[in-house]
Amino acid sequence: MAAGVAAFSVFSAFIPEHSIAVGMSGAAGLFLVYSAVSVSLRLFGARLPERLGEQRMVSIALTALGASLGLLAAVAQPWALWVAAAGVGLGMAFMYPSLMANVVNRVDEDERASALSSFTMFFELGTVVGGVALGAVGQLFDKRASFFGAAVIAVSGLWVLWTRVVPSDSDA
C-alpha cells in the first residue's frame, strides 16, 4: 500500500508543473484521463480481483504504476504524460481494493478493525514518503528524478509482495 500511494502522490504532486514544462497548457486533462480510467475499471472490472486473485491484481497495479512513472522519468513529451495518466489510473483502480480484500481475507473477523487500521496507516506512510522524500529529490534534482524514485518505490512494492506476502500463502 505504501509503495503504491507513494508513487501516486508523486504523480499527483508533480504532474501539473511537469505538464507545463513539456509544453502542455496544464494537467486538467491528465487528471481527467486518470480518473476516467480508474473509475471505469472499478465499475466494469470490479470482479477481476476475485477472478484473477488479489496478488496478481496488486502485481498488475504496481507494475502499471512503476511503468507509468518510469515513462514520465524517461520521456518528456506530451504523449508520455497521456499514456502515464492512463497507466496510473489502471494501477490505482486495482491496488487499493485488491489490497484491502487481501487484508480482510487473511484475518479473523475479530481482528479486522485492527488489520484495517494498520492497512490504512500504510496509506499515510506512503503519502509522507512520496510527498516529502521524493519531493526533496525533485527540489534537489528535477521532477523527472522524483518520477524515477516513485517508479523504484513501486517496483520495491512488487518485491515486497512477491518475497514477503506471496511466500506466506504457501505456509497456510
PDB file of C-alpha atoms in Angstrom:
ATOM      1  CA  MET A   1       0.000   0.000   0.000  1.00  0.00           C
ATOM      2  CA  ALA A   2       2.699   2.460   0.998  1.00  0.00           C
ATOM      3  CA  ALA A   3       4.649   1.849  -2.213  1.00  0.00           C
ATOM      4  CA  GLY A   4       1.658   2.438  -4.461  1.00  0.00           C
ATOM      5  CA  VAL A   5       0.461   5.516  -2.610  1.00  0.00           C
ATOM      6  CA  ALA A   6       3.985   6.985  -2.584  1.00  0.00           C
ATOM      7  CA  ALA A   7       4.146   6.545  -6.350  1.00  0.00           C
ATOM      8  CA  PHE A   8       0.715   8.087  -6.814  1.00  0.00           C
ATOM      9  CA  SER A   9       1.485  11.047  -4.553  1.00  0.00           C
ATOM     10  CA  VAL A  10       4.462  11.940  -6.749  1.00  0.00           C
ATOM     11  CA  PHE A  11       2.280  11.738  -9.854  1.00  0.00           C
ATOM     12  CA  SER A  12      -0.426  13.959  -8.387  1.00  0.00           C
ATOM     13  CA  ALA A  13       2.018  16.478  -6.879  1.00  0.00           C
ATOM     14  CA  PHE A  14       4.349  16.934  -9.838  1.00  0.00           C
ATOM     15  CA  ILE A  15       2.314  16.279 -12.972  1.00  0.00           C
ATOM     16  CA  PRO A  16       0.847  19.819 -13.088  1.00  0.00           C
ATOM     17  CA  GLU A  17       4.271  21.509 -13.208  1.00  0.00           C
ATOM     18  CA  HIS A  18       5.743  18.780 -15.416  1.00  0.00           C
ATOM     19  CA  SER A  19       2.903  19.082 -17.931  1.00  0.00           C
ATOM     20  CA  ILE A  20       3.670  22.788 -18.385  1.00  0.00           C
ATOM     21  CA  ALA A  21       7.396  22.051 -18.666  1.00  0.00           C
ATOM     22  CA  VAL A  22       6.752  19.720 -21.621  1.00  0.00           C
ATOM     23  CA  GLY A  23       4.603  22.272 -23.436  1.00  0.00           C
ATOM     24  CA  MET A  24       1.082  21.421 -22.332  1.00  0.00           C
ATOM     25  CA  SER A  25      -1.293  24.075 -21.009  1.00  0.00           C
ATOM     26  CA  GLY A  26      -1.820  22.214 -17.747  1.00  0.00           C
ATOM     27  CA  ALA A  27      -2.738  18.885 -16.186  1.00  0.00           C
ATOM     28  CA  ALA A  28      -6.538  19.020 -16.016  1.00  0.00           C
ATOM     29  CA  GLY A  29      -6.949  16.641 -18.945  1.00  0.00           C
ATOM     30  CA  LEU A  30      -4.382  14.278 -17.460  1.00  0.00           C
ATOM     31  CA  PHE A  31      -6.270  14.097 -14.170  1.00  0.00           C
ATOM     32  CA  LEU A  32      -9.475  13.535 -16.156  1.00  0.00           C
ATOM     33  CA  VAL A  33      -7.883  10.585 -18.000  1.00  0.00           C
ATOM     34  CA  TYR A  34      -6.522   9.161 -14.746  1.00  0.00           C
ATOM     35  CA  SER A  35      -9.937   9.482 -13.075  1.00  0.00           C
ATOM     36  CA  ALA A  36     -11.900   8.131 -16.038  1.00  0.00           C
ATOM     37  CA  VAL A  37      -9.676   5.059 -16.339  1.00  0.00           C
ATOM     38  CA  SER A  38      -9.703   4.412 -12.595  1.00  0.00           C
ATOM     39  CA  VAL A  39     -13.460   4.814 -12.148  1.00  0.00           C
ATOM     40  CA  SER A  40     -14.277   2.837 -15.317  1.00  0.00           C
ATOM     41  CA  LEU A  41     -12.078  -0.065 -14.267  1.00  0.00           C
ATOM     42  CA  ARG A  42     -13.515  -0.088 -10.753  1.00  0.00           C
ATOM     43  CA  LEU A  43     -17.040  -0.147 -12.178  1.00  0.00           C
ATOM     44  CA  PHE A  44     -16.580  -2.578 -15.045  1.00  0.00           C
ATOM     45  CA  GLY A  45     -13.673  -4.624 -13.708  1.00  0.00           C
ATOM     46  CA  ALA A  46     -14.807  -4.898 -10.101  1.00  0.00           C
ATOM     47  CA  ARG A  47     -14.833  -8.702 -10.219  1.00  0.00           C
ATOM     48  CA  LEU A  48     -11.320  -9.054 -11.629  1.00  0.00           C
ATOM     49  CA  PRO A  49      -9.595  -9.292  -8.217  1.00  0.00           C
ATOM     50  CA  GLU A  50     -11.791 -12.278  -7.322  1.00  0.00           C
ATOM     51  CA  ARG A  51     -11.245 -13.898 -10.710  1.00  0.00           C
ATOM     52  CA  LEU A  52      -7.511 -13.302 -11.045  1.00  0.00           C
ATOM     53  CA  GLY A  53      -6.533 -13.200  -7.390  1.00  0.00           C
ATOM     54  CA  GLU A  54      -5.514 -10.326  -5.180  1.00  0.00           C
ATOM     55  CA  GLN A  55      -1.747 -10.797  -5.537  1.00  0.00           C
ATOM     56  CA  ARG A  56      -1.971 -10.865  -9.312  1.00  0.00           C
ATOM     57  CA  MET A  57      -4.089  -7.709  -9.326  1.00  0.00           C
ATOM     58  CA  VAL A  58      -1.712  -5.906  -6.965  1.00  0.00           C
ATOM     59  CA  SER A  59       1.169  -7.019  -9.198  1.00  0.00           C
ATOM     60  CA  ILE A  60      -0.627  -5.560 -12.207  1.00  0.00           C
ATOM     61  CA  ALA A  61      -1.338  -2.361 -10.272  1.00  0.00           C
ATOM     62  CA  LEU A  62       2.236  -1.833  -9.077  1.00  0.00           C
ATOM     63  CA  THR A  63       3.632  -2.741 -12.492  1.00  0.00           C
ATOM     64  CA  ALA A  64       1.343  -0.190 -14.150  1.00  0.00           C
ATOM     65  CA  LEU A  65       2.350   2.455 -11.612  1.00  0.00           C
ATOM     66  CA  GLY A  66       6.064   1.685 -11.948  1.00  0.00           C
ATOM     67  CA  ALA A  67       5.958   1.637 -15.743  1.00  0.00           C
ATOM     68  CA  SER A  68       3.925   4.856 -15.891  1.00  0.00           C
ATOM     69  CA  LEU A  69       6.236   6.733 -13.557  1.00  0.00           C
ATOM     70  CA  GLY A  70       9.265   5.294 -15.320  1.00  0.00           C
ATOM     71  CA  LEU A  71       7.840   6.612 -18.588  1.00  0.00           C
ATOM     72  CA  LEU A  72       7.439  10.063 -17.035  1.00  0.00           C
ATOM     73  CA  ALA A  73      11.060   9.928 -15.865  1.00  0.00           C
ATOM     74  CA  ALA A  74      12.383   8.794 -19.245  1.00  0.00           C
ATOM     75  CA  VAL A  75      10.306  10.725 -21.780  1.00  0.00           C
ATOM     76  CA  ALA A  76       9.494  14.431 -21.523  1.00  0.00           C
ATOM     77  CA  GLN A  77       6.852  14.506 -24.260  1.00  0.00           C
ATOM     78  CA  PRO A  78       3.112  15.207 -24.015  1.00  0.00           C
ATOM     79  CA  TRP A  79       2.174  11.765 -25.358  1.00  0.00           C
ATOM     80  CA  ALA A  80       4.095  10.140 -22.495  1.00  0.00           C
ATOM     81  CA  LEU A  81       2.065  12.114 -19.949  1.00  0.00           C
ATOM     82  CA  TRP A  82      -1.207  10.928 -21.503  1.00  0.00           C
ATOM     83  CA  VAL A  83      -0.068   7.292 -21.507  1.00  0.00           C
ATOM     84  CA  ALA A  84       1.234   7.625 -17.944  1.00  0.00           C
ATOM     85  CA  ALA A  85      -2.055   9.153 -16.744  1.00  0.00           C
ATOM     86  CA  ALA A  86      -3.948   6.144 -18.100  1.00  0.00           C
ATOM     87  CA  GLY A  87      -1.405   3.751 -16.563  1.00  0.00           C
ATOM     88  CA  VAL A  88      -1.666   5.418 -13.173  1.00  0.00           C
ATOM     89  CA  GLY A  89      -5.453   5.128 -13.451  1.00  0.00           C
ATOM     90  CA  LEU A  90      -5.085   1.397 -14.108  1.00  0.00           C
ATOM     91  CA  GLY A  91      -2.756   0.956 -11.171  1.00  0.00           C
ATOM     92  CA  MET A  92      -4.824   2.903  -8.682  1.00  0.00           C
ATOM     93  CA  ALA A  93      -8.067   1.266  -9.824  1.00  0.00           C
ATOM     94  CA  PHE A  94      -6.946  -2.148  -8.652  1.00  0.00           C
ATOM     95  CA  MET A  95      -4.361  -1.530  -5.952  1.00  0.00           C
ATOM     96  CA  TYR A  96      -6.476  -0.331  -3.049  1.00  0.00           C
ATOM     97  CA  PRO A  97      -9.454  -2.705  -3.459  1.00  0.00           C
ATOM     98  CA  SER A  98      -7.218  -5.733  -4.045  1.00  0.00           C
ATOM     99  CA  LEU A  99      -5.005  -4.982  -1.054  1.00  0.00           C
ATOM    100  CA  MET A 100      -7.988  -4.330   1.191  1.00  0.00           C
ATOM    101  CA  ALA A 101      -9.577  -7.620   0.131  1.00  0.00           C
ATOM    102  CA  ASN A 102      -6.281  -9.355   0.843  1.00  0.00           C
ATOM    103  CA  VAL A 103      -6.163  -7.916   4.367  1.00  0.00           C
ATOM    104  CA  VAL A 104      -9.789  -8.764   5.119  1.00  0.00           C
ATOM    105  CA  ASN A 105      -9.424 -12.299   3.757  1.00  0.00           C
ATOM    106  CA  ARG A 106      -6.302 -13.028   5.824  1.00  0.00           C
ATOM    107  CA  VAL A 107      -7.592 -12.173   9.305  1.00  0.00           C
ATOM    108  CA  ASP A 108     -10.299 -13.453  11.583  1.00  0.00           C
ATOM    109  CA  GLU A 109     -13.404 -11.331  11.968  1.00  0.00           C
ATOM    110  CA  ASP A 110     -12.388 -10.156  15.452  1.00  0.00           C
ATOM    111  CA  GLU A 111      -9.047  -8.870  14.067  1.00  0.00           C
ATOM    112  CA  ARG A 112     -10.432  -6.916  11.094  1.00  0.00           C
ATOM    113  CA  ALA A 113     -10.629  -3.490  12.722  1.00  0.00           C
ATOM    114  CA  SER A 114      -7.013  -3.694  13.850  1.00  0.00           C
ATOM    115  CA  ALA A 115      -5.866  -5.076  10.493  1.00  0.00           C
ATOM    116  CA  LEU A 116      -7.688  -2.378   8.525  1.00  0.00           C
ATOM    117  CA  SER A 117      -6.281   0.285  10.843  1.00  0.00           C
ATOM    118  CA  SER A 118      -2.776  -0.969  10.121  1.00  0.00           C
ATOM    119  CA  PHE A 119      -3.579  -1.192   6.415  1.00  0.00           C
ATOM    120  CA  THR A 120      -4.752   2.412   6.209  1.00  0.00           C
ATOM    121  CA  MET A 121      -1.708   3.541   8.202  1.00  0.00           C
ATOM    122  CA  PHE A 122       0.395   2.462   5.228  1.00  0.00           C
ATOM    123  CA  PHE A 123      -1.656   4.852   3.077  1.00  0.00           C
ATOM    124  CA  GLU A 124      -0.417   7.688   5.301  1.00  0.00           C
ATOM    125  CA  LEU A 125       3.160   6.386   5.295  1.00  0.00           C
ATOM    126  CA  GLY A 126       3.142   6.234   1.510  1.00  0.00           C
ATOM    127  CA  THR A 127       1.873   9.786   1.283  1.00  0.00           C
ATOM    128  CA  VAL A 128       4.667  11.022   3.545  1.00  0.00           C
ATOM    129  CA  VAL A 129       7.381   9.112   1.676  1.00  0.00           C
ATOM    130  CA  GLY A 130       6.098  10.182  -1.722  1.00  0.00           C
ATOM    131  CA  GLY A 131       5.423  13.758  -0.762  1.00  0.00           C
ATOM    132  CA  VAL A 132       8.350  14.548   1.500  1.00  0.00           C
ATOM    133  CA  ALA A 133      11.213  12.274   0.471  1.00  0.00           C
ATOM    134  CA  LEU A 134      10.578  12.333  -3.255  1.00  0.00           C
ATOM    135  CA  GLY A 135       9.589  15.982  -3.062  1.00  0.00           C
ATOM    136  CA  ALA A 136      13.077  16.665  -1.746  1.00  0.00           C
ATOM    137  CA  VAL A 137      14.526  14.674  -4.660  1.00  0.00           C
ATOM    138  CA  GLY A 138      12.506  16.858  -7.029  1.00  0.00           C
ATOM    139  CA  GLN A 139      13.813  20.018  -5.387  1.00  0.00           C
ATOM    140  CA  LEU A 140      17.433  18.853  -5.416  1.00  0.00           C
ATOM    141  CA  PHE A 141      17.408  17.488  -8.951  1.00  0.00           C
ATOM    142  CA  ASP A 142      14.239  17.772 -11.010  1.00  0.00           C
ATOM    143  CA  LYS A 143      10.713  16.405 -11.240  1.00  0.00           C
ATOM    144  CA  ARG A 144      11.784  13.602 -13.534  1.00  0.00           C
ATOM    145  CA  ALA A 145      14.127  12.346 -10.799  1.00  0.00           C
ATOM    146  CA  SER A 146      11.112  12.210  -8.478  1.00  0.00           C
ATOM    147  CA  PHE A 147       9.173  10.216 -11.061  1.00  0.00           C
ATOM    148  CA  PHE A 148      12.112   7.815 -11.303  1.00  0.00           C
ATOM    149  CA  GLY A 149      12.201   7.484  -7.498  1.00  0.00           C
ATOM    150  CA  ALA A 150       8.479   6.769  -7.489  1.00  0.00           C
ATOM    151  CA  ALA A 151       8.954   4.066 -10.138  1.00  0.00           C
ATOM    152  CA  VAL A 152      11.653   2.480  -7.978  1.00  0.00           C
ATOM    153  CA  ILE A 153       9.329   2.542  -4.962  1.00  0.00           C
ATOM    154  CA  ALA A 154       6.538   0.869  -6.967  1.00  0.00           C
ATOM    155  CA  VAL A 155       8.939  -1.877  -8.097  1.00  0.00           C
ATOM    156  CA  SER A 156      10.073  -2.229  -4.481  1.00  0.00           C
ATOM    157  CA  GLY A 157       6.435  -2.817  -3.566  1.00  0.00           C
ATOM    158  CA  LEU A 158       6.380  -5.676  -6.078  1.00  0.00           C
ATOM    159  CA  TRP A 159       9.478  -7.137  -4.470  1.00  0.00           C
ATOM    160  CA  VAL A 160       7.849  -6.988  -1.015  1.00  0.00           C
ATOM    161  CA  LEU A 161       4.667  -8.548  -2.386  1.00  0.00           C
ATOM    162  CA  TRP A 162       6.458 -11.466  -4.015  1.00  0.00           C
ATOM    163  CA  THR A 163       9.111 -12.110  -1.366  1.00  0.00           C
ATOM    164  CA  ARG A 164       7.180 -11.393   1.834  1.00  0.00           C
ATOM    165  CA  VAL A 165       3.453 -11.754   1.123  1.00  0.00           C
ATOM    166  CA  VAL A 166       3.126 -14.463  -1.521  1.00  0.00           C
ATOM    167  CA  PRO A 167       5.506 -16.978   0.127  1.00  0.00           C
ATOM    168  CA  SER A 168       3.405 -16.851   3.312  1.00  0.00           C
ATOM    169  CA  ASP A 169       0.461 -18.125   1.251  1.00  0.00           C
ATOM    170  CA  SER A 170       2.260 -21.441   0.784  1.00  0.00           C
ATOM    171  CA  ASP A 171       2.629 -21.779   4.556  1.00  0.00           C
ATOM    172  CA  ALA A 172      -1.131 -21.783   5.092  1.00  0.00           C
TER     173      ALA A 172
END
